[in-house]
Amino acid sequence: MAHPVEHNDEGLYGLMAEYADADGLVQGIKKIRQAGYKEVDAFTPQPEHAVNDALGAKTIIPWIVLAGGVAGLLIGFGLQYWSSAIAYPLNVGGRPLNSWISFLPVTFEMTVLLAGLSAVFGTLALAGLPMPYHPVFNVPKFTEKNSRDGFFLLVKAEDPHFDYEQTQFLMSQSGAEGVYDVPK
Amino acid sequence: MSNQRPARGAAPRRPSPLPFLIGAVILILAALLGFFLMGPAQFFRSYLLGWLYWTGIGIGGLGLTALHLLTGGQWGMVTRRIFEAASRTLPLMGLLFIPLFFGLASIYSWADPAKVAGDALLQHKEPYLNVPFFIGRTILYFLVWTFIAYRFSQFSVQIEEGAPYEEVRRIKLFAAVSMVLLVITVTFAGIDWLMTLEPHWFSSIFGGIIIMSFVLAAWAFGILTVLRQRATEAFRHVVGAPIFSDLGSLLMAFVMIWSYVQLSQLLIIWSANIPEEATWYLHRMKGGWQWIGWSLLVLHFAVPFVTMMSQTVRSNPRWLRLVALLIMVMYFVHLVWQIVPTWHESITLSPLDLLITIGMGALWIGLFLWQYGQAKLIPPVAIPELRQRIEHAH
């Protein structure tokens, strides 16, 4: 009964706060996370390392790229080894069948290719792209300023600490210029 | 090095005599051992190795100074004094080449008239490969390098003190021309000093291998010097994890270029498989030398490459120091692999190789420390930005 009727959590994706600049956003994130919130995200018009750090954002992309690179290395070398030493063993200029030095350029290229493709598709997959619909675009301010000069903080309603009034109060206390509902 | 203090515009300090004394004693001991016990030929061959090890770091320092004058960047702000001081060791290293003039015949077969008389190819190459021209070329290299090194040291301070735009343009042009000159002279020096050990053999990318060896060694030496001083007053607030990460990234880049030129040479010779090119590798792929070759692949390429890939590892000064030390050791192993198989079919390391490298190292370090104290260790213009970056990371 804590919530007014019009603010039904059922229809709410979360709450969004707007800050004047990146520093304000970082302070806001710190406050919200100190209060124990986990389902927090932030949006900036340009890359901000400090925001990433404040969010405690960790990514497994480097490991995906490493796995892609190792796979490329094994596939590139294995294909040449299999074809030259096992499937079609031909003596070329007296060199050994496993003429591994000649295999290195293709091995290298396959390593780079699969590492690069893992980076691109790994990033897309982890970001959940392509995504034709996302609730944050229901906030008019966000649509207007997010890629221009707006710094936004989002707390999702699914967070166990989420309580409409408390969260709204905390956000407005954190230096935000405005706090908006994000409908689903 | 622990009492190394930034001389803030102070008059040039006097060199500390201790390293020179140690170096001289070791080198005299090595000469006595060589002439009375192991033969003068062994002395001269080991001398070439030990001399080249330290001279290469000076040459690499010169190249890195040119690079930083052209590109700028924070990596050079914390290292440029180190490279400038290293490059100013070159005049004396040039003088230290003089003893070799008396032993050329026991190092290079083209300098031994008896061997040339029985070798049509060496006679054909005589217009280039003869003792007076060789000595003249070496003198020329050192004159060019000394000139460039001293100009660079002046110019970098001029830029830091806020030289006008026109002046900076002129300095950058000088650095660009010097870079071209350096690539040419170091290529020829590498050919003269190392490639002609086996005078029938030739490889057009050999200069690239030598250049990258020297640059990589100088870079590893620069990292070790920065890390050693990181708690001192001059360095404490301007180096930290982000800078270590930069230094480690560049270490990885130089390792990759080194490996790239090495592989290029091996791949081309392997693919062509013609006797006059393959002999050089054949000498280095048997009699135990193949294990040195494998160790280069693993410890000079794979281990530094894989460890420096991780930002966590390369931001950690302990790891960074370990990998830089590894490079300094493998740089020695690589020079041994280049030089010693010329005379020994199976794997050999003379005690003189180590002794002279250590003695020469004492002299070189003495020179380096003397030169290193002569300008502000971190350019004052760079300090605010560096401090901000270090503080931001905390």
Short mmCIF file of N, CA, C and O in Angstrom, two decimals, chain A residues 23 50 53 66 92-96 98-105 108, chain B residues 256 263 266-274 285 294 297 306 309 392-393:
data_model
loop_
_atom_site.label_atom_id
_atom_site.label_comp_id
_atom_site.label_asym_id
_atom_site.label_seq_id
_atom_site.Cartn_x
_atom_site.Cartn_y
_atom_site.Cartn_z
N ASP A 23 30.58 13.94 -14.24
CA ASP A 23 30.97 13.89 -12.82
C ASP A 23 29.74 13.70 -11.94
O ASP A 23 29.76 12.91 -10.99
N ALA A 50 35.28 6.79 -16.36
CA ALA A 50 34.94 6.94 -14.94
C ALA A 50 33.56 6.34 -14.67
O ALA A 50 33.32 5.76 -13.60
N ASP A 53 33.86 2.62 -14.48
CA ASP A 53 34.46 2.22 -13.20
C ASP A 53 33.45 2.32 -12.08
O ASP A 53 33.35 1.43 -11.23
N LEU A 66 39.91 -13.85 -26.93
CA LEU A 66 41.02 -14.80 -26.78
C LEU A 66 40.60 -16.18 -27.27
O LEU A 66 41.34 -16.84 -28.03
N VAL A 92 57.52 -31.56 -51.06
CA VAL A 92 57.72 -30.30 -51.77
C VAL A 92 59.13 -29.79 -51.51
O VAL A 92 59.42 -29.32 -50.41
N GLY A 93 59.99 -29.92 -52.49
CA GLY A 93 61.36 -29.40 -52.37
C GLY A 93 62.13 -29.96 -51.21
O GLY A 93 63.00 -29.28 -50.67
N GLY A 94 61.84 -31.20 -50.82
CA GLY A 94 62.62 -31.85 -49.78
C GLY A 94 62.28 -31.38 -48.37
O GLY A 94 62.96 -31.76 -47.42
N ARG A 95 61.27 -30.53 -48.25
CA ARG A 95 60.92 -30.06 -46.91
C ARG A 95 60.10 -31.13 -46.19
O ARG A 95 59.45 -31.96 -46.83
N PRO A 96 60.09 -31.09 -44.86
CA PRO A 96 59.26 -32.06 -44.13
C PRO A 96 57.78 -31.85 -44.45
O PRO A 96 57.38 -30.74 -44.85
N ASN A 98 55.28 -31.76 -42.38
CA ASN A 98 54.81 -30.71 -41.47
C ASN A 98 55.76 -29.53 -41.58
O ASN A 98 56.58 -29.27 -40.72
N SER A 99 55.63 -28.79 -42.67
CA SER A 99 56.51 -27.67 -42.93
C SER A 99 55.96 -26.44 -42.20
O SER A 99 55.48 -25.48 -42.80
N TRP A 100 56.06 -26.46 -40.87
CA TRP A 100 55.27 -25.55 -40.03
C TRP A 100 55.59 -24.08 -40.27
O TRP A 100 54.75 -23.21 -40.08
N ILE A 101 56.83 -23.81 -40.71
CA ILE A 101 57.19 -22.40 -40.93
C ILE A 101 56.33 -21.80 -42.04
O ILE A 101 55.85 -20.67 -41.94
N SER A 102 56.10 -22.61 -43.10
CA SER A 102 55.26 -22.10 -44.19
C SER A 102 53.80 -21.97 -43.78
O SER A 102 53.04 -21.27 -44.43
N PHE A 103 53.42 -22.65 -42.71
CA PHE A 103 52.01 -22.58 -42.29
C PHE A 103 51.71 -21.32 -41.49
O PHE A 103 50.56 -20.99 -41.25
N LEU A 104 52.75 -20.62 -41.03
CA LEU A 104 52.52 -19.54 -40.07
C LEU A 104 51.69 -18.37 -40.60
O LEU A 104 50.83 -17.87 -39.88
N PRO A 105 51.92 -17.91 -41.86
CA PRO A 105 51.11 -16.75 -42.30
C PRO A 105 49.61 -17.03 -42.26
O PRO A 105 48.85 -16.21 -41.74
N PHE A 108 48.41 -17.22 -38.70
CA PHE A 108 48.29 -15.87 -38.15
C PHE A 108 47.01 -15.20 -38.63
O PHE A 108 46.25 -14.63 -37.84
N MET B 256 56.37 -7.79 -31.01
CA MET B 256 55.69 -8.28 -32.22
C MET B 256 56.45 -7.89 -33.48
O MET B 256 56.57 -8.68 -34.42
N LEU B 263 60.53 -13.66 -38.42
CA LEU B 263 59.77 -14.66 -39.18
C LEU B 263 59.90 -14.39 -40.67
O LEU B 263 60.01 -15.32 -41.47
N LEU B 266 63.14 -15.88 -41.87
CA LEU B 266 63.12 -17.34 -41.82
C LEU B 266 62.17 -17.90 -42.88
O LEU B 266 62.51 -18.85 -43.60
N LEU B 267 60.99 -17.29 -43.01
CA LEU B 267 59.98 -17.81 -43.93
C LEU B 267 60.46 -17.73 -45.37
O LEU B 267 60.30 -18.66 -46.16
N ILE B 268 61.09 -16.60 -45.72
CA ILE B 268 61.54 -16.42 -47.10
C ILE B 268 62.66 -17.40 -47.42
O ILE B 268 62.67 -18.04 -48.48
N ILE B 269 63.60 -17.56 -46.48
CA ILE B 269 64.71 -18.46 -46.74
C ILE B 269 64.22 -19.91 -46.75
O ILE B 269 64.63 -20.73 -47.58
N TRP B 270 63.30 -20.21 -45.86
CA TRP B 270 62.71 -21.56 -45.80
C TRP B 270 61.98 -21.88 -47.11
O TRP B 270 62.08 -22.97 -47.64
N SER B 271 61.22 -20.91 -47.61
CA SER B 271 60.43 -21.17 -48.82
C SER B 271 61.33 -21.30 -50.05
O SER B 271 61.09 -22.14 -50.90
N ALA B 272 62.35 -20.43 -50.16
CA ALA B 272 63.23 -20.48 -51.33
C ALA B 272 64.10 -21.72 -51.27
O ALA B 272 64.31 -22.39 -52.29
N ASN B 273 64.62 -22.03 -50.06
CA ASN B 273 65.40 -23.24 -49.86
C ASN B 273 66.57 -23.34 -50.83
O ASN B 273 66.76 -24.36 -51.49
N ILE B 274 67.35 -22.25 -50.97
CA ILE B 274 68.54 -22.33 -51.83
C ILE B 274 69.78 -22.30 -50.96
O ILE B 274 69.80 -21.63 -49.93
N MET B 285 70.70 -24.58 -36.60
CA MET B 285 69.60 -25.52 -36.35
C MET B 285 70.13 -26.90 -36.01
O MET B 285 69.39 -27.89 -36.11
N TRP B 294 64.72 -22.41 -30.44
CA TRP B 294 63.41 -22.62 -29.82
C TRP B 294 63.21 -21.70 -28.63
O TRP B 294 62.12 -21.18 -28.40
N LEU B 297 62.04 -18.41 -29.71
CA LEU B 297 60.61 -18.41 -30.08
C LEU B 297 59.73 -18.34 -28.83
O LEU B 297 58.74 -17.60 -28.80
N VAL B 306 52.27 -13.04 -24.69
CA VAL B 306 51.07 -13.49 -23.99
C VAL B 306 50.90 -12.73 -22.67
O VAL B 306 49.79 -12.30 -22.33
N MET B 309 49.75 -9.12 -23.03
CA MET B 309 48.41 -8.95 -23.60
C MET B 309 47.42 -8.51 -22.52
O MET B 309 46.47 -7.78 -22.79
N HIS B 392 43.72 10.20 -11.36
CA HIS B 392 42.42 9.78 -11.85
C HIS B 392 42.23 8.29 -11.72
O HIS B 392 41.12 7.80 -11.53
N ALA B 393 43.34 7.57 -11.82
CA ALA B 393 43.25 6.10 -11.81
C ALA B 393 42.96 5.57 -10.41
O ALA B 393 42.60 4.42 -10.25
#
